[in-house]
Coordinates of C-alpha atoms and ligand atoms in Angstrom, one line a residue:
M7 CA 31.4 89.3 -92.1
K8 CA 28.9 86.8 -91.2
T9 CA 25.2 87.7 -91.1
P10 CA 23.2 86.7 -88.0
P11 CA 20.7 84.2 -88.1
L12 CA 17.3 86.2 -89.0
Y13 CA 15.8 84.9 -85.7
E14 CA 18.4 86.8 -83.7
L15 CA 17.7 89.8 -85.5
Y16 CA 13.8 89.2 -85.0
E17 CA 13.9 88.5 -81.4
Q18 CA 16.1 91.4 -80.7
S19 CA 13.5 93.8 -82.7
V20 CA 10.2 92.6 -81.5
Q21 CA 10.4 90.4 -78.5
S22 CA 10.8 91.2 -74.7
P23 CA 9.7 88.0 -73.2
E24 CA 10.1 88.9 -69.6
T25 CA 8.2 92.1 -69.8
H26 CA 5.3 90.3 -71.5
I27 CA 5.2 87.5 -69.0
N28 CA 5.3 90.3 -66.4
W29 CA 2.1 91.6 -68.0
L30 CA 0.6 88.3 -68.5
V31 CA 1.0 87.1 -64.9
D32 CA -0.1 90.4 -63.4
M33 CA -3.4 90.2 -65.7
Y34 CA -4.1 86.7 -64.8
H35 CA -3.5 87.6 -61.1
Q36 CA -5.8 90.6 -61.2
L37 CA -8.8 88.5 -62.7
N38 CA -8.1 85.2 -60.9
G39 CA -6.4 86.2 -57.6
K40 CA -3.6 83.5 -58.0
Y41 CA -0.6 82.8 -60.5
P42 CA -0.6 80.7 -63.5
V43 CA 1.8 77.6 -63.5
H44 CA 1.1 76.0 -67.2
L45 CA 1.6 77.9 -70.2
R46 CA 0.8 76.9 -73.7
E47 CA 2.7 79.2 -76.2
D48 CA 1.1 79.1 -79.6
F49 CA 2.9 80.1 -82.8
C50 CA 5.8 79.8 -80.2
G51 CA 8.7 80.2 -83.2
T52 CA 11.9 80.4 -81.3
F53 CA 9.9 79.6 -78.1
A54 CA 11.7 82.4 -76.2
M55 CA 8.8 83.0 -74.2
S56 CA 8.4 79.6 -72.9
C57 CA 12.0 79.5 -71.9
A58 CA 11.6 82.5 -69.9
W59 CA 8.6 81.1 -68.2
V60 CA 10.3 78.1 -67.2
K61 CA 13.1 80.1 -65.8
R62 CA 10.9 82.4 -63.8
N63 CA 9.5 80.0 -61.4
R64 CA 10.5 76.5 -60.5
K65 CA 6.9 75.2 -60.6
N66 CA 6.2 76.7 -64.0
T67 CA 5.7 74.5 -67.0
A68 CA 5.3 75.2 -70.7
I69 CA 4.4 73.6 -74.0
G70 CA 5.0 75.3 -77.4
L71 CA 3.4 74.7 -80.7
D72 CA 4.6 75.9 -84.0
L73 CA 4.4 74.2 -87.5
D74 CA 7.6 75.3 -88.8
P75 CA 10.7 73.1 -87.8
K76 CA 13.3 76.3 -88.6
P77 CA 12.4 78.4 -85.8
I78 CA 11.9 75.5 -83.5
A79 CA 15.5 74.1 -84.3
Y80 CA 16.9 77.8 -83.9
G81 CA 15.3 77.9 -80.3
K82 CA 16.6 74.5 -79.1
K83 CA 20.1 75.5 -80.2
I84 CA 20.1 79.1 -78.8
H85 CA 17.6 78.9 -75.9
L86 CA 16.9 75.4 -74.8
S87 CA 20.6 74.5 -74.7
K88 CA 21.0 77.3 -71.9
L89 CA 18.2 75.9 -69.6
T90 CA 19.1 73.7 -66.6
V91 CA 18.2 70.2 -66.5
D92 CA 15.3 70.8 -64.2
Q93 CA 14.1 73.6 -66.5
K94 CA 14.4 71.3 -69.5
K95 CA 12.2 68.9 -67.9
R96 CA 9.3 71.4 -67.6
I97 CA 9.3 72.4 -71.2
Q98 CA 7.9 70.7 -74.3
I99 CA 8.2 72.1 -77.7
L100 CA 6.1 70.3 -80.5
R101 CA 5.7 70.9 -84.2
K102 CA 1.9 70.9 -84.1
N103 CA -1.0 73.1 -85.6
A104 CA -2.1 75.7 -82.9
I105 CA -5.6 74.4 -83.8
S106 CA -5.1 71.6 -81.5
I107 CA -6.6 70.3 -78.1
T108 CA -3.6 69.8 -75.8
R109 CA -3.2 68.2 -72.5
P110 CA -2.2 68.9 -69.5
K111 CA -4.9 71.6 -69.6
A112 CA -3.2 75.0 -69.3
D113 CA -3.7 78.2 -67.1
V114 CA -2.7 80.4 -70.0
I115 CA -2.5 80.0 -73.8
L116 CA -0.7 82.8 -75.3
A117 CA -0.7 83.8 -79.0
G118 CA 1.9 86.7 -79.2
N119 CA 2.9 89.2 -81.9
F120 CA -0.4 88.9 -83.6
S121 CA 0.2 85.5 -84.7
F122 CA -3.6 84.5 -84.8
Y123 CA -4.2 87.0 -87.9
I124 CA -3.0 84.2 -90.0
F125 CA -6.6 82.8 -89.8
K126 CA -8.6 84.6 -92.3
Q127 CA -11.8 82.9 -92.1
R128 CA -14.1 83.4 -89.1
K129 CA -14.9 79.6 -89.0
V130 CA -11.2 78.9 -88.6
L131 CA -10.9 81.5 -85.7
V132 CA -13.6 80.1 -83.8
D133 CA -12.5 76.6 -84.4
Y134 CA -9.0 77.7 -83.2
M135 CA -10.6 79.5 -80.0
K136 CA -12.9 76.4 -79.2
K137 CA -9.7 74.2 -79.0
C138 CA -8.0 76.5 -77.0
R139 CA -11.1 76.7 -74.6
A140 CA -10.9 72.8 -74.3
S141 CA -7.2 73.0 -73.5
L142 CA -7.8 75.5 -70.6
K143 CA -8.5 74.7 -67.1
P144 CA -11.6 76.5 -65.5
K145 CA -10.8 80.3 -65.4
G146 CA -8.0 79.9 -67.8
F147 CA -6.8 82.5 -70.3
L148 CA -6.6 82.5 -73.8
F149 CA -4.4 85.6 -74.3
L150 CA -4.3 87.3 -77.8
E151 CA -2.0 90.1 -78.4
M152 CA -3.6 92.4 -81.0
A153 CA -2.7 95.6 -82.9
G154 CA -4.7 98.0 -84.9
G155 CA -5.8 101.7 -85.4
P156 CA -5.1 103.7 -88.5
G157 CA -1.4 103.7 -88.2
M158 CA -1.7 99.7 -88.6
I159 CA -3.4 100.2 -92.0
A160 CA -1.6 102.9 -93.7
E161 CA 0.9 102.0 -96.1
M162 CA 4.1 103.1 -94.6
R163 CA 7.2 102.1 -92.9
E164 CA 8.7 102.2 -89.4
R165 CA 12.4 102.3 -88.9
R166 CA 14.0 101.5 -85.5
R167 CA 17.5 101.4 -84.6
I168 CA 18.2 98.4 -82.4
R169 CA 21.0 97.9 -79.9
P170 CA 20.8 94.1 -78.9
D171 CA 20.8 93.5 -75.4
D172 CA 23.7 92.2 -73.5
E173 CA 22.2 88.6 -73.2
S174 CA 22.0 88.6 -76.9
P175 CA 23.9 85.9 -79.1
I176 CA 24.3 88.7 -81.9
T177 CA 27.9 89.1 -82.8
Y178 CA 27.5 91.6 -85.3
E179 CA 28.8 95.1 -85.1
K180 CA 25.7 96.8 -83.1
P181 CA 23.1 98.5 -83.6
F182 CA 21.3 97.5 -86.8
I183 CA 18.1 98.9 -88.4
Y184 CA 14.8 97.0 -88.3
V185 CA 12.2 98.0 -90.9
W186 CA 8.5 97.2 -90.3
D187 CA 7.0 97.8 -93.8
Q188 CA 3.1 97.9 -94.3
Q189 CA 2.6 97.1 -97.9
S190 CA -1.0 96.7 -98.4
F191 CA -4.3 96.6 -96.6
D192 CA -7.8 95.9 -98.4
P193 CA -10.7 97.7 -96.5
I194 CA -13.3 95.0 -97.6
T195 CA -11.4 91.8 -96.5
H196 CA -9.0 93.5 -93.9
D197 CA -6.3 91.3 -95.6
A198 CA -3.1 93.1 -94.9
K199 CA 0.5 92.5 -96.2
Y200 CA 3.6 93.3 -94.1
A201 CA 7.1 92.7 -94.0
I202 CA 10.2 93.0 -91.8
H203 CA 13.8 94.2 -93.4
F204 CA 16.8 94.7 -91.7
K205 CA 19.9 96.6 -92.5
L206 CA 23.4 95.8 -91.3
G207 CA 25.8 98.4 -92.1
S208 CA 25.4 98.7 -95.9
R209 CA 23.8 95.0 -96.2
E210 CA 20.1 95.3 -96.5
I211 CA 18.1 91.9 -96.0
K212 CA 14.7 92.4 -97.6
N213 CA 11.7 90.5 -96.7
A214 CA 13.5 88.7 -94.1
F215 CA 9.8 87.8 -92.8
T216 CA 6.6 88.3 -94.5
Y217 CA 3.0 88.4 -93.3
D218 CA -0.2 87.8 -94.9
W219 CA -2.6 88.6 -92.2
R220 CA -6.4 89.5 -91.7
L221 CA -6.4 92.5 -89.5
W222 CA -9.0 91.3 -87.1
T223 CA -10.7 94.0 -85.0
L224 CA -11.4 93.9 -81.5
P225 CA -15.1 93.7 -81.4
E226 CA -14.9 90.9 -83.7
V227 CA -12.4 88.9 -81.7
R228 CA -14.5 89.6 -78.6
D229 CA -17.7 88.0 -80.3
A230 CA -15.8 84.9 -81.6
M231 CA -14.5 84.5 -78.3
T232 CA -18.2 84.4 -77.0
D233 CA -19.4 82.0 -79.7
A234 CA -16.3 79.7 -79.0
G235 CA -17.9 79.3 -75.4
F236 CA -15.7 81.8 -73.3
R237 CA -17.5 82.8 -70.2
K238 CA -16.2 86.2 -70.3
V239 CA -13.8 88.5 -72.6
V240 CA -11.9 91.3 -71.2
I241 CA -9.9 93.7 -73.0
F242 CA -6.7 95.0 -71.5
W243 CA -6.1 98.5 -73.2
E244 CA -3.1 100.7 -72.4
T245 CA -3.7 103.4 -70.1
E246 CA -2.7 106.3 -72.0
H247 CA -1.2 106.6 -75.5
K248 CA 0.1 110.2 -76.8
G249 CA 2.3 108.7 -79.0
Q250 CA 4.1 106.6 -76.5
G251 CA 3.2 103.4 -75.2
T252 CA 3.0 103.2 -71.4
G253 CA 3.1 99.5 -70.8
E254 CA 0.4 99.6 -68.3
Y255 CA -2.7 97.8 -69.3
V256 CA -6.1 97.8 -67.7
P257 CA -9.3 96.1 -68.2
S258 CA -11.3 98.5 -70.4
E259 CA -14.9 98.8 -71.9
V260 CA -13.9 102.1 -73.6
G261 CA -10.6 102.8 -75.5
D262 CA -9.0 106.1 -76.8
N263 CA -8.7 106.5 -80.6
A264 CA -5.1 105.8 -81.0
F265 CA -3.4 106.1 -84.1
S266 CA -1.9 102.6 -83.4
W267 CA -2.3 100.5 -80.4
I268 CA -1.4 97.0 -79.0
A269 CA -4.2 95.6 -76.9
Y270 CA -4.8 92.0 -75.1
A271 CA -8.2 90.3 -76.0
V272 CA -8.6 87.6 -73.0
G273 CA -10.9 85.0 -73.3
I274 CA -11.6 83.3 -69.8
A275 CA -12.7 79.7 -69.8
Ligands
SAM305 C1 4.8 85.9 -86.4 S1 5.7 84.2 -85.9 C2 5.4 84.6 -83.9 C3 6.6 84.2 -83.4 C4 6.5 84.5 -81.9 N1 5.5 83.6 -81.2 C5 6.5 85.8 -81.7 O1 5.6 86.2 -80.7 O2 7.4 86.6 -81.9 C6 4.3 83.3 -86.2 C7 4.7 81.8 -86.1 O3 3.5 81.2 -86.6 C8 3.8 79.9 -87.0 N2 2.4 79.2 -87.3 C9 1.8 79.6 -88.6 N3 0.6 79.1 -88.7 C10 0.5 78.2 -87.5 C11 -0.2 77.0 -87.1 N4 -1.4 76.9 -87.6 N5 0.1 76.4 -85.9 C12 1.1 76.8 -85.1 N6 2.1 77.6 -85.7 C13 1.8 78.3 -86.8 C14 4.7 80.1 -88.0 O4 5.5 79.1 -88.3 C15 5.6 81.4 -87.1 O5 6.6 80.8 -86.3

């Protein structure tokens, strides 16, 4: 039995590009009263979001940035190849540091799945944000996906059974097991180590992906965005937790003390 590429398993386990794009577009529309057109997807990996973006509307354009050629090559083979000629013209994927000023100016810069936690020093984080601001149109969004709460720092594992969706390229007998492994957390530095393992039948793929992050807090990120020159910072917080996500995010000044949460810090240029 052939093992599916790790990116296939990753995408099926942790990504839902259409849902995330709906949220992002709704949030942008709520605050700006119009729809975003040009997306920059930072840390884009296999750039599934950028592909979903150009498919969503014939005016939409996207640029994706990632340093690693491997996920980019996978995205080209699996996602880009399925786009129409017109959609392909509206997407550009670059092997490039996200700490960059890019043109044309974007309506939205998105960093999904907590990817900016890779930056451990505040100076570097603020530099990233400044370059993002310089790459955004007036009122453009820097949209950072964040996670936190005690449930994100406890040393524990979360197991989920994943049933790949109908569009999935996975040919493996379904479903498979995804394991999110929270390996260590340092309360002084907020350095946190995580890993993703997969289990396909009796076969285990340990440490398929590993992360060495700084678990930034919302107030830290809000202050950093302000220091980077964003006019306004809005936190989109999920309406109700009770152990289950509702998928409804609203601008909030106070949040409930959820065991674990995902929220969006939006800097408005
Ligand atoms: C956690 S993956 C995120 C993939 C995808 N965006 C998602 O939401 O699931 C992080 C990606 O960031 C890339 N990366 C790390 N540092 C980077 C940097 N400074 N600039 C651009 N990409 C970077 C890695 O190569 C990796 O593909």
